[in-house]
mmCIF file of the C-alpha atoms, coordinates in Angstrom:
data_MODEL
# 
_entry.id   MODEL 
# 
loop_
_atom_site.group_PDB 
_atom_site.id 
_atom_site.type_symbol 
_atom_site.label_atom_id 
_atom_site.label_alt_id 
_atom_site.label_comp_id 
_atom_site.label_asym_id 
_atom_site.label_entity_id 
_atom_site.label_seq_id 
_atom_site.pdbx_PDB_ins_code 
_atom_site.Cartn_x 
_atom_site.Cartn_y 
_atom_site.Cartn_z 
_atom_site.occupancy 
_atom_site.B_iso_or_equiv 
_atom_site.pdbx_formal_charge 
_atom_site.auth_seq_id 
_atom_site.auth_comp_id 
_atom_site.auth_asym_id 
_atom_site.auth_atom_id 
_atom_site.pdbx_PDB_model_num 
ATOM 1   C CA . MET A 1 1   ? 23.985 -10.573 -3.618  1.00 0.00 ? 1   MET A CA 1 
ATOM 2   C CA . ILE A 1 2   ? 26.075 -11.315 -0.560  1.00 0.00 ? 2   ILE A CA 1 
ATOM 3   C CA . LEU A 1 3   ? 29.589 -12.558 -1.188  1.00 0.00 ? 3   LEU A CA 1 
ATOM 4   C CA . PRO A 1 4   ? 31.094 -13.369 2.229   1.00 0.00 ? 4   PRO A CA 1 
ATOM 5   C CA . PRO A 1 5   ? 34.751 -14.355 2.588   1.00 0.00 ? 5   PRO A CA 1 
ATOM 6   C CA . THR A 1 6   ? 34.074 -18.096 2.920   1.00 0.00 ? 6   THR A CA 1 
ATOM 7   C CA . ARG A 1 7   ? 31.528 -18.536 0.157   1.00 0.00 ? 7   ARG A CA 1 
ATOM 8   C CA . LEU A 1 8   ? 32.211 -21.645 -1.961  1.00 0.00 ? 8   LEU A CA 1 
ATOM 9   C CA . LEU A 1 9   ? 29.526 -23.069 -4.245  1.00 0.00 ? 9   LEU A CA 1 
ATOM 10  C CA . PRO A 1 10  ? 29.874 -26.500 -5.884  1.00 0.00 ? 10  PRO A CA 1 
ATOM 11  C CA . VAL A 1 11  ? 28.809 -26.940 -9.478  1.00 0.00 ? 11  VAL A CA 1 
ATOM 12  C CA . ALA A 1 12  ? 25.759 -28.904 -8.320  1.00 0.00 ? 12  ALA A CA 1 
ATOM 13  C CA . ALA A 1 13  ? 24.555 -25.925 -6.324  1.00 0.00 ? 13  ALA A CA 1 
ATOM 14  C CA . VAL A 1 14  ? 24.697 -23.471 -9.213  1.00 0.00 ? 14  VAL A CA 1 
ATOM 15  C CA . LEU A 1 15  ? 21.195 -22.529 -10.355 1.00 0.00 ? 15  LEU A CA 1 
ATOM 16  C CA . THR A 1 16  ? 19.895 -20.795 -13.435 1.00 0.00 ? 16  THR A CA 1 
ATOM 17  C CA . PHE A 1 17  ? 17.463 -17.989 -12.647 1.00 0.00 ? 17  PHE A CA 1 
ATOM 18  C CA . ALA A 1 18  ? 15.311 -15.800 -14.870 1.00 0.00 ? 18  ALA A CA 1 
ATOM 19  C CA . THR A 1 19  ? 16.978 -12.434 -15.266 1.00 0.00 ? 19  THR A CA 1 
ATOM 20  C CA . CYS A 1 20  ? 15.387 -9.058  -14.704 1.00 0.00 ? 20  CYS A CA 1 
ATOM 21  C CA . THR A 1 21  ? 16.528 -5.472  -14.428 1.00 0.00 ? 21  THR A CA 1 
ATOM 22  C CA . LEU A 1 22  ? 17.436 -4.206  -10.974 1.00 0.00 ? 22  LEU A CA 1 
ATOM 23  C CA . PRO A 1 23  ? 15.491 -1.114  -9.915  1.00 0.00 ? 23  PRO A CA 1 
ATOM 24  C CA . ALA A 1 24  ? 18.749 0.655   -9.052  1.00 0.00 ? 24  ALA A CA 1 
ATOM 25  C CA . GLN A 1 25  ? 20.235 -0.162  -12.442 1.00 0.00 ? 25  GLN A CA 1 
ATOM 26  C CA . ALA A 1 26  ? 17.072 1.021   -14.153 1.00 0.00 ? 26  ALA A CA 1 
ATOM 27  C CA . TYR A 1 27  ? 17.499 4.334   -12.368 1.00 0.00 ? 27  TYR A CA 1 
ATOM 28  C CA . VAL A 1 28  ? 21.174 4.611   -13.312 1.00 0.00 ? 28  VAL A CA 1 
ATOM 29  C CA . ASP A 1 29  ? 20.296 3.987   -16.949 1.00 0.00 ? 29  ASP A CA 1 
ATOM 30  C CA . ASN A 1 30  ? 18.006 7.040   -16.807 1.00 0.00 ? 30  ASN A CA 1 
ATOM 31  C CA . CYS A 1 31  ? 20.312 9.104   -14.617 1.00 0.00 ? 31  CYS A CA 1 
ATOM 32  C CA . LYS A 1 32  ? 20.005 12.882  -14.837 1.00 0.00 ? 32  LYS A CA 1 
ATOM 33  C CA . PRO A 1 33  ? 22.712 14.344  -12.579 1.00 0.00 ? 33  PRO A CA 1 
ATOM 34  C CA . PRO A 1 34  ? 22.648 17.984  -11.466 1.00 0.00 ? 34  PRO A CA 1 
ATOM 35  C CA . LYS A 1 35  ? 24.779 20.621  -13.160 1.00 0.00 ? 35  LYS A CA 1 
ATOM 36  C CA . THR A 1 36  ? 27.951 21.246  -11.163 1.00 0.00 ? 36  THR A CA 1 
ATOM 37  C CA . ASN A 1 37  ? 31.597 22.235  -11.585 1.00 0.00 ? 37  ASN A CA 1 
ATOM 38  C CA . TYR A 1 38  ? 32.850 18.698  -10.879 1.00 0.00 ? 38  TYR A CA 1 
ATOM 39  C CA . ALA A 1 39  ? 34.909 16.972  -13.568 1.00 0.00 ? 39  ALA A CA 1 
ATOM 40  C CA . GLU A 1 40  ? 32.427 14.110  -13.677 1.00 0.00 ? 40  GLU A CA 1 
ATOM 41  C CA . ILE A 1 41  ? 29.139 13.199  -12.016 1.00 0.00 ? 41  ILE A CA 1 
ATOM 42  C CA . ALA A 1 42  ? 27.983 9.613   -11.471 1.00 0.00 ? 42  ALA A CA 1 
ATOM 43  C CA . CYS A 1 43  ? 24.714 8.159   -10.229 1.00 0.00 ? 43  CYS A CA 1 
ATOM 44  C CA . THR A 1 44  ? 24.187 5.964   -7.167  1.00 0.00 ? 44  THR A CA 1 
ATOM 45  C CA . ALA A 1 45  ? 21.611 3.312   -6.306  1.00 0.00 ? 45  ALA A CA 1 
ATOM 46  C CA . ASP A 1 46  ? 19.487 6.061   -4.705  1.00 0.00 ? 46  ASP A CA 1 
ATOM 47  C CA . SER A 1 47  ? 17.968 8.669   -7.019  1.00 0.00 ? 47  SER A CA 1 
ATOM 48  C CA . LYS A 1 48  ? 18.483 11.382  -4.377  1.00 0.00 ? 48  LYS A CA 1 
ATOM 49  C CA . TYR A 1 49  ? 22.284 11.139  -4.385  1.00 0.00 ? 49  TYR A CA 1 
ATOM 50  C CA . PHE A 1 50  ? 25.151 11.517  -6.858  1.00 0.00 ? 50  PHE A CA 1 
ATOM 51  C CA . VAL A 1 51  ? 28.952 11.263  -6.829  1.00 0.00 ? 51  VAL A CA 1 
ATOM 52  C CA . GLY A 1 52  ? 31.159 14.151  -7.931  1.00 0.00 ? 52  GLY A CA 1 
ATOM 53  C CA . TYR A 1 53  ? 34.785 13.632  -9.015  1.00 0.00 ? 53  TYR A CA 1 
ATOM 54  C CA . ASN A 1 54  ? 37.523 16.259  -8.923  1.00 0.00 ? 54  ASN A CA 1 
ATOM 55  C CA . SER A 1 55  ? 39.835 16.795  -11.910 1.00 0.00 ? 55  SER A CA 1 
ATOM 56  C CA . ASP A 1 56  ? 42.329 14.040  -11.036 1.00 0.00 ? 56  ASP A CA 1 
ATOM 57  C CA . TYR A 1 57  ? 39.655 11.688  -9.610  1.00 0.00 ? 57  TYR A CA 1 
ATOM 58  C CA . SER A 1 58  ? 41.493 11.551  -6.285  1.00 0.00 ? 58  SER A CA 1 
ATOM 59  C CA . VAL A 1 59  ? 38.502 12.778  -4.278  1.00 0.00 ? 59  VAL A CA 1 
ATOM 60  C CA . ARG A 1 60  ? 34.886 11.679  -4.534  1.00 0.00 ? 60  ARG A CA 1 
ATOM 61  C CA . THR A 1 61  ? 32.124 13.799  -3.053  1.00 0.00 ? 61  THR A CA 1 
ATOM 62  C CA . LEU A 1 62  ? 28.565 12.747  -2.283  1.00 0.00 ? 62  LEU A CA 1 
ATOM 63  C CA . LEU A 1 63  ? 26.070 15.246  -3.707  1.00 0.00 ? 63  LEU A CA 1 
ATOM 64  C CA . ASP A 1 64  ? 22.359 15.812  -3.261  1.00 0.00 ? 64  ASP A CA 1 
ATOM 65  C CA . GLU A 1 65  ? 19.846 16.421  -6.061  1.00 0.00 ? 65  GLU A CA 1 
ATOM 66  C CA . GLN A 1 66  ? 20.809 20.101  -6.250  1.00 0.00 ? 66  GLN A CA 1 
ATOM 67  C CA . GLY A 1 67  ? 24.509 19.287  -6.524  1.00 0.00 ? 67  GLY A CA 1 
ATOM 68  C CA . LYS A 1 68  ? 25.269 20.367  -2.941  1.00 0.00 ? 68  LYS A CA 1 
ATOM 69  C CA . ALA A 1 69  ? 28.300 18.632  -1.412  1.00 0.00 ? 69  ALA A CA 1 
ATOM 70  C CA . LEU A 1 70  ? 27.359 16.403  1.529   1.00 0.00 ? 70  LEU A CA 1 
ATOM 71  C CA . VAL A 1 71  ? 30.337 14.158  2.316   1.00 0.00 ? 71  VAL A CA 1 
ATOM 72  C CA . SER A 1 72  ? 33.903 13.862  0.990   1.00 0.00 ? 72  SER A CA 1 
ATOM 73  C CA . SER A 1 73  ? 35.973 10.693  0.677   1.00 0.00 ? 73  SER A CA 1 
ATOM 74  C CA . LYS A 1 74  ? 39.003 12.462  2.196   1.00 0.00 ? 74  LYS A CA 1 
ATOM 75  C CA . GLY A 1 75  ? 40.466 10.544  5.117   1.00 0.00 ? 75  GLY A CA 1 
ATOM 76  C CA . TYR A 1 76  ? 39.190 7.151   3.959   1.00 0.00 ? 76  TYR A CA 1 
ATOM 77  C CA . ASP A 1 77  ? 40.789 4.410   1.882   1.00 0.00 ? 77  ASP A CA 1 
ATOM 78  C CA . ASP A 1 78  ? 37.522 3.885   0.014   1.00 0.00 ? 78  ASP A CA 1 
ATOM 79  C CA . VAL A 1 79  ? 33.840 4.794   0.157   1.00 0.00 ? 79  VAL A CA 1 
ATOM 80  C CA . ASP A 1 80  ? 30.880 3.020   -1.410  1.00 0.00 ? 80  ASP A CA 1 
ATOM 81  C CA . TYR A 1 81  ? 28.619 5.903   -2.380  1.00 0.00 ? 81  TYR A CA 1 
ATOM 82  C CA . TYR A 1 82  ? 27.144 3.787   -5.164  1.00 0.00 ? 82  TYR A CA 1 
ATOM 83  C CA . GLY A 1 83  ? 25.644 1.296   -2.714  1.00 0.00 ? 83  GLY A CA 1 
ATOM 84  C CA . ILE A 1 84  ? 23.996 3.971   -0.570  1.00 0.00 ? 84  ILE A CA 1 
ATOM 85  C CA . SER A 1 85  ? 20.757 2.746   1.043   1.00 0.00 ? 85  SER A CA 1 
ATOM 86  C CA . ASN A 1 86  ? 18.616 4.335   3.744   1.00 0.00 ? 86  ASN A CA 1 
ATOM 87  C CA . SER A 1 87  ? 20.995 7.334   3.533   1.00 0.00 ? 87  SER A CA 1 
ATOM 88  C CA . VAL A 1 88  ? 23.843 5.138   4.811   1.00 0.00 ? 88  VAL A CA 1 
ATOM 89  C CA . PHE A 1 89  ? 26.913 3.925   2.906   1.00 0.00 ? 89  PHE A CA 1 
ATOM 90  C CA . ALA A 1 90  ? 30.051 1.908   3.631   1.00 0.00 ? 90  ALA A CA 1 
ATOM 91  C CA . VAL A 1 91  ? 33.483 3.438   4.260   1.00 0.00 ? 91  VAL A CA 1 
ATOM 92  C CA . MET A 1 92  ? 36.884 1.782   4.604   1.00 0.00 ? 92  MET A CA 1 
ATOM 93  C CA . LYS A 1 93  ? 39.828 2.927   6.698   1.00 0.00 ? 93  LYS A CA 1 
ATOM 94  C CA . ASN A 1 94  ? 42.990 0.930   7.403   1.00 0.00 ? 94  ASN A CA 1 
ATOM 95  C CA . ASN A 1 95  ? 41.305 -2.011  5.635   1.00 0.00 ? 95  ASN A CA 1 
ATOM 96  C CA . LYS A 1 96  ? 38.423 -1.991  8.136   1.00 0.00 ? 96  LYS A CA 1 
ATOM 97  C CA . VAL A 1 97  ? 34.793 -1.341  7.224   1.00 0.00 ? 97  VAL A CA 1 
ATOM 98  C CA . GLY A 1 98  ? 32.293 1.020   8.845   1.00 0.00 ? 98  GLY A CA 1 
ATOM 99  C CA . TYR A 1 99  ? 29.195 2.971   7.789   1.00 0.00 ? 99  TYR A CA 1 
ATOM 100 C CA . MET A 1 100 ? 28.465 6.685   7.492   1.00 0.00 ? 100 MET A CA 1 
ATOM 101 C CA . ASN A 1 101 ? 25.271 8.652   6.959   1.00 0.00 ? 101 ASN A CA 1 
ATOM 102 C CA . THR A 1 102 ? 24.751 11.503  4.508   1.00 0.00 ? 102 THR A CA 1 
ATOM 103 C CA . ARG A 1 103 ? 25.412 14.060  7.274   1.00 0.00 ? 103 ARG A CA 1 
ATOM 104 C CA . GLY A 1 104 ? 28.959 12.733  7.572   1.00 0.00 ? 104 GLY A CA 1 
ATOM 105 C CA . LYS A 1 105 ? 28.379 10.965  10.894  1.00 0.00 ? 105 LYS A CA 1 
ATOM 106 C CA . LEU A 1 106 ? 30.075 7.602   11.326  1.00 0.00 ? 106 LEU A CA 1 
ATOM 107 C CA . VAL A 1 107 ? 27.106 5.542   12.555  1.00 0.00 ? 107 VAL A CA 1 
ATOM 108 C CA . VAL A 1 108 ? 29.060 2.261   12.500  1.00 0.00 ? 108 VAL A CA 1 
ATOM 109 C CA . PRO A 1 109 ? 32.766 2.466   13.436  1.00 0.00 ? 109 PRO A CA 1 
ATOM 110 C CA . THR A 1 110 ? 35.411 1.092   11.074  1.00 0.00 ? 110 THR A CA 1 
ATOM 111 C CA . ILE A 1 111 ? 35.976 -2.150  12.995  1.00 0.00 ? 111 ILE A CA 1 
ATOM 112 C CA . TYR A 1 112 ? 34.713 -4.848  10.633  1.00 0.00 ? 112 TYR A CA 1 
ATOM 113 C CA . ASP A 1 113 ? 36.611 -6.977  8.143   1.00 0.00 ? 113 ASP A CA 1 
ATOM 114 C CA . THR A 1 114 ? 36.242 -6.490  4.400   1.00 0.00 ? 114 THR A CA 1 
ATOM 115 C CA . MET A 1 115 ? 33.811 -8.774  2.592   1.00 0.00 ? 115 MET A CA 1 
ATOM 116 C CA . ARG A 1 116 ? 36.137 -9.720  -0.262  1.00 0.00 ? 116 ARG A CA 1 
ATOM 117 C CA . ASP A 1 117 ? 36.129 -13.336 -1.409  1.00 0.00 ? 117 ASP A CA 1 
ATOM 118 C CA . PRO A 1 118 ? 39.739 -14.567 -1.055  1.00 0.00 ? 118 PRO A CA 1 
ATOM 119 C CA . ASN A 1 119 ? 39.009 -17.304 -3.593  1.00 0.00 ? 119 ASN A CA 1 
ATOM 120 C CA . ASP A 1 120 ? 38.126 -14.763 -6.285  1.00 0.00 ? 120 ASP A CA 1 
ATOM 121 C CA . LYS A 1 121 ? 41.051 -12.576 -7.328  1.00 0.00 ? 121 LYS A CA 1 
ATOM 122 C CA . TYR A 1 122 ? 38.718 -10.459 -9.445  1.00 0.00 ? 122 TYR A CA 1 
ATOM 123 C CA . ASP A 1 123 ? 36.353 -9.672  -6.576  1.00 0.00 ? 123 ASP A CA 1 
ATOM 124 C CA . GLU A 1 124 ? 36.432 -5.922  -5.936  1.00 0.00 ? 124 GLU A CA 1 
ATOM 125 C CA . SER A 1 125 ? 33.536 -5.804  -3.464  1.00 0.00 ? 125 SER A CA 1 
ATOM 126 C CA . TRP A 1 126 ? 34.464 -5.093  0.131   1.00 0.00 ? 126 TRP A CA 1 
ATOM 127 C CA . SER A 1 127 ? 31.184 -4.295  1.897   1.00 0.00 ? 127 SER A CA 1 
ATOM 128 C CA . GLU A 1 128 ? 27.449 -4.950  1.875   1.00 0.00 ? 128 GLU A CA 1 
ATOM 129 C CA . PRO A 1 129 ? 24.773 -2.231  1.645   1.00 0.00 ? 129 PRO A CA 1 
ATOM 130 C CA . VAL A 1 130 ? 21.993 -1.709  4.168   1.00 0.00 ? 130 VAL A CA 1 
ATOM 131 C CA . SER A 1 131 ? 19.174 -4.176  3.473   1.00 0.00 ? 131 SER A CA 1 
ATOM 132 C CA . ASP A 1 132 ? 15.827 -3.733  5.270   1.00 0.00 ? 132 ASP A CA 1 
ATOM 133 C CA . GLY A 1 133 ? 17.643 -1.854  8.036   1.00 0.00 ? 133 GLY A CA 1 
ATOM 134 C CA . ARG A 1 134 ? 20.201 -4.633  8.471   1.00 0.00 ? 134 ARG A CA 1 
ATOM 135 C CA . ILE A 1 135 ? 23.878 -4.817  7.505   1.00 0.00 ? 135 ILE A CA 1 
ATOM 136 C CA . LEU A 1 136 ? 25.822 -8.012  6.961   1.00 0.00 ? 136 LEU A CA 1 
ATOM 137 C CA . VAL A 1 137 ? 29.317 -7.665  8.424   1.00 0.00 ? 137 VAL A CA 1 
ATOM 138 C CA . SER A 1 138 ? 32.309 -9.940  8.871   1.00 0.00 ? 138 SER A CA 1 
ATOM 139 C CA . LYS A 1 139 ? 34.648 -10.312 11.838  1.00 0.00 ? 139 LYS A CA 1 
ATOM 140 C CA . ASN A 1 140 ? 37.357 -12.916 12.391  1.00 0.00 ? 140 ASN A CA 1 
ATOM 141 C CA . GLY A 1 141 ? 35.988 -15.121 9.622   1.00 0.00 ? 141 GLY A CA 1 
ATOM 142 C CA . LYS A 1 142 ? 32.423 -15.093 10.932  1.00 0.00 ? 142 LYS A CA 1 
ATOM 143 C CA . LEU A 1 143 ? 29.287 -13.341 9.668   1.00 0.00 ? 143 LEU A CA 1 
ATOM 144 C CA . GLY A 1 144 ? 26.911 -11.261 11.760  1.00 0.00 ? 144 GLY A CA 1 
ATOM 145 C CA . LEU A 1 145 ? 24.050 -8.814  11.369  1.00 0.00 ? 145 LEU A CA 1 
ATOM 146 C CA . ILE A 1 146 ? 23.958 -5.299  12.790  1.00 0.00 ? 146 ILE A CA 1 
ATOM 147 C CA . ASP A 1 147 ? 21.533 -2.411  12.455  1.00 0.00 ? 147 ASP A CA 1 
ATOM 148 C CA . THR A 1 148 ? 22.447 1.106   11.352  1.00 0.00 ? 148 THR A CA 1 
ATOM 149 C CA . SER A 1 149 ? 23.325 2.099   14.933  1.00 0.00 ? 149 SER A CA 1 
ATOM 150 C CA . ASN A 1 150 ? 25.856 -0.767  15.199  1.00 0.00 ? 150 ASN A CA 1 
ATOM 151 C CA . LYS A 1 151 ? 23.619 -2.824  17.488  1.00 0.00 ? 151 LYS A CA 1 
ATOM 152 C CA . ILE A 1 152 ? 24.353 -6.522  16.985  1.00 0.00 ? 152 ILE A CA 1 
ATOM 153 C CA . VAL A 1 153 ? 21.168 -8.182  15.772  1.00 0.00 ? 153 VAL A CA 1 
ATOM 154 C CA . MET A 1 154 ? 22.593 -11.625 15.003  1.00 0.00 ? 154 MET A CA 1 
ATOM 155 C CA . PRO A 1 155 ? 25.766 -12.663 16.852  1.00 0.00 ? 155 PRO A CA 1 
ATOM 156 C CA . PHE A 1 156 ? 28.765 -13.540 14.704  1.00 0.00 ? 156 PHE A CA 1 
ATOM 157 C CA . THR A 1 157 ? 28.708 -17.143 13.558  1.00 0.00 ? 157 THR A CA 1 
ATOM 158 C CA . ASN A 1 158 ? 30.277 -19.486 11.012  1.00 0.00 ? 158 ASN A CA 1 
ATOM 159 C CA . LYS A 1 159 ? 27.039 -21.483 10.801  1.00 0.00 ? 159 LYS A CA 1 
ATOM 160 C CA . TYR A 1 160 ? 26.182 -19.928 7.428   1.00 0.00 ? 160 TYR A CA 1 
ATOM 161 C CA . PRO A 1 161 ? 28.864 -19.602 4.723   1.00 0.00 ? 161 PRO A CA 1 
ATOM 162 C CA . SER A 1 162 ? 26.478 -17.286 2.858   1.00 0.00 ? 162 SER A CA 1 
ATOM 163 C CA . ILE A 1 163 ? 23.723 -14.852 3.814   1.00 0.00 ? 163 ILE A CA 1 
ATOM 164 C CA . GLU A 1 164 ? 21.811 -13.046 1.071   1.00 0.00 ? 164 GLU A CA 1 
ATOM 165 C CA . SER A 1 165 ? 19.954 -9.711  1.081   1.00 0.00 ? 165 SER A CA 1 
ATOM 166 C CA . PHE A 1 166 ? 16.664 -9.278  2.941   1.00 0.00 ? 166 PHE A CA 1 
ATOM 167 C CA . SER A 1 167 ? 13.349 -9.189  1.112   1.00 0.00 ? 167 SER A CA 1 
ATOM 168 C CA . GLU A 1 168 ? 10.082 -8.578  2.979   1.00 0.00 ? 168 GLU A CA 1 
ATOM 169 C CA . GLY A 1 169 ? 11.891 -9.195  6.275   1.00 0.00 ? 169 GLY A CA 1 
ATOM 170 C CA . MET A 1 170 ? 13.495 -12.518 5.297   1.00 0.00 ? 170 MET A CA 1 
ATOM 171 C CA . ALA A 1 171 ? 16.977 -13.406 4.040   1.00 0.00 ? 171 ALA A CA 1 
ATOM 172 C CA . PRO A 1 172 ? 18.193 -16.669 2.478   1.00 0.00 ? 172 PRO A CA 1 
ATOM 173 C CA . VAL A 1 173 ? 21.047 -18.438 4.242   1.00 0.00 ? 173 VAL A CA 1 
ATOM 174 C CA . MET A 1 174 ? 23.202 -21.285 2.990   1.00 0.00 ? 174 MET A CA 1 
ATOM 175 C CA . SER A 1 175 ? 24.380 -24.045 5.307   1.00 0.00 ? 175 SER A CA 1 
ATOM 176 C CA . LYS A 1 176 ? 27.753 -25.765 5.164   1.00 0.00 ? 176 LYS A CA 1 
ATOM 177 C CA . SER A 1 177 ? 26.024 -28.631 3.340   1.00 0.00 ? 177 SER A CA 1 
ATOM 178 C CA . TYR A 1 178 ? 24.941 -26.153 0.626   1.00 0.00 ? 178 TYR A CA 1 
ATOM 179 C CA . LYS A 1 179 ? 21.269 -26.211 1.599   1.00 0.00 ? 179 LYS A CA 1 
ATOM 180 C CA . TRP A 1 180 ? 19.189 -23.036 1.700   1.00 0.00 ? 180 TRP A CA 1 
ATOM 181 C CA . GLY A 1 181 ? 16.819 -21.757 4.362   1.00 0.00 ? 181 GLY A CA 1 
ATOM 182 C CA . PHE A 1 182 ? 15.726 -18.387 5.779   1.00 0.00 ? 182 PHE A CA 1 
ATOM 183 C CA . ILE A 1 183 ? 16.351 -16.118 8.736   1.00 0.00 ? 183 ILE A CA 1 
ATOM 184 C CA . ASP A 1 184 ? 14.258 -13.149 9.846   1.00 0.00 ? 184 ASP A CA 1 
ATOM 185 C CA . LYS A 1 185 ? 15.489 -9.613  10.592  1.00 0.00 ? 185 LYS A CA 1 
ATOM 186 C CA . ASP A 1 186 ? 16.393 -10.687 14.133  1.00 0.00 ? 186 ASP A CA 1 
ATOM 187 C CA . GLY A 1 187 ? 18.687 -13.370 12.746  1.00 0.00 ? 187 GLY A CA 1 
ATOM 188 C CA . LYS A 1 188 ? 16.367 -16.176 13.869  1.00 0.00 ? 188 LYS A CA 1 
ATOM 189 C CA . GLU A 1 189 ? 16.125 -19.209 11.626  1.00 0.00 ? 189 GLU A CA 1 
ATOM 190 C CA . VAL A 1 190 ? 12.516 -19.405 10.464  1.00 0.00 ? 190 VAL A CA 1 
ATOM 191 C CA . ILE A 1 191 ? 13.030 -22.037 7.757   1.00 0.00 ? 191 ILE A CA 1 
ATOM 192 C CA . ARG A 1 192 ? 15.877 -24.461 8.379   1.00 0.00 ? 192 ARG A CA 1 
ATOM 193 C CA . PRO A 1 193 ? 18.299 -24.972 5.474   1.00 0.00 ? 193 PRO A CA 1 
ATOM 194 C CA . GLN A 1 194 ? 16.866 -27.866 3.466   1.00 0.00 ? 194 GLN A CA 1 
ATOM 195 C CA . TYR A 1 195 ? 16.432 -26.601 -0.105  1.00 0.00 ? 195 TYR A CA 1 
ATOM 196 C CA . ASP A 1 196 ? 18.796 -26.908 -3.053  1.00 0.00 ? 196 ASP A CA 1 
ATOM 197 C CA . GLY A 1 197 ? 17.951 -23.492 -4.458  1.00 0.00 ? 197 GLY A CA 1 
ATOM 198 C CA . ILE A 1 198 ? 15.830 -20.365 -4.222  1.00 0.00 ? 198 ILE A CA 1 
ATOM 199 C CA . ASN A 1 199 ? 13.952 -18.454 -6.878  1.00 0.00 ? 199 ASN A CA 1 
ATOM 200 C CA . GLY A 1 200 ? 12.703 -14.951 -6.222  1.00 0.00 ? 200 GLY A CA 1 
ATOM 201 C CA . ASN A 1 201 ? 13.853 -11.331 -5.997  1.00 0.00 ? 201 ASN A CA 1 
ATOM 202 C CA . PHE A 1 202 ? 16.549 -10.944 -3.327  1.00 0.00 ? 202 PHE A CA 1 
ATOM 203 C CA . GLY A 1 203 ? 18.707 -7.851  -3.428  1.00 0.00 ? 203 GLY A CA 1 
ATOM 204 C CA . GLY A 1 204 ? 16.744 -6.607  -6.444  1.00 0.00 ? 204 GLY A CA 1 
ATOM 205 C CA . VAL A 1 205 ? 17.060 -9.841  -8.431  1.00 0.00 ? 205 VAL A CA 1 
ATOM 206 C CA . TYR A 1 206 ? 15.673 -12.682 -6.333  1.00 0.00 ? 206 TYR A CA 1 
ATOM 207 C CA . GLY A 1 207 ? 13.242 -12.577 -3.410  1.00 0.00 ? 207 GLY A CA 1 
ATOM 208 C CA . PHE A 1 208 ? 9.736  -12.618 -2.030  1.00 0.00 ? 208 PHE A CA 1 
ATOM 209 C CA . SER A 1 209 ? 6.741  -11.342 -3.970  1.00 0.00 ? 209 SER A CA 1 
ATOM 210 C CA . GLN A 1 210 ? 3.540  -10.882 -1.972  1.00 0.00 ? 210 GLN A CA 1 
ATOM 211 C CA . GLY A 1 211 ? 4.987  -13.114 0.732   1.00 0.00 ? 211 GLY A CA 1 
ATOM 212 C CA . LEU A 1 212 ? 5.851  -15.965 -1.653  1.00 0.00 ? 212 LEU A CA 1 
ATOM 213 C CA . VAL A 1 213 ? 9.157  -17.299 -2.946  1.00 0.00 ? 213 VAL A CA 1 
ATOM 214 C CA . GLY A 1 214 ? 10.096 -20.211 -5.196  1.00 0.00 ? 214 GLY A CA 1 
ATOM 215 C CA . MET A 1 215 ? 12.112 -23.067 -3.683  1.00 0.00 ? 215 MET A CA 1 
ATOM 216 C CA . LYS A 1 216 ? 13.937 -25.991 -5.277  1.00 0.00 ? 216 LYS A CA 1 
ATOM 217 C CA . LYS A 1 217 ? 14.372 -29.381 -3.651  1.00 0.00 ? 217 LYS A CA 1 
ATOM 218 C CA . ARG A 1 218 ? 15.640 -32.563 -5.247  1.00 0.00 ? 218 ARG A CA 1 
# 
């Protein structure tokens, strides 16, 4: 789920959805990490990658299925190995967000703002994972979409306080009047915001299924 800096939902907009297990979580629950000399091994959202911790947990290393070290967190304030998708994960340096691939190449420079919600002091998220080849990023209080080569797909805008994950090439967007619609992978509005809620399987929980999605309108 996307949690951009300006997201504010009124009580009337809160919806109750049927719950289901995320595929990534299902994998983590059945995680079988490789045998290594690291102090601890953790799973990621991708079954091909793991995270190795050194003895004092100061350094995290991305590992492959054989336990081979791929990328180290040294030199960065934080890394989001757990949200790895399409072999790309978020990194933070000097409080700016970028993206790196599993070969250690910085494919998106660390120039974007963190995605923390300033209205939620408990929010520890600071980036969004790759979703259908697109990345939601924030800059100067506006949201935009880029691809994994840092090409701007949707120019930065404050039109949508919230943009959710893509599912089957579509992503829900919320207008300033708290109505929901959809954009495509090019950032074009294909369904104008007019609905009070969305039911489906976006970001592993809500979204399209066989091209269909549930909508709610008063």
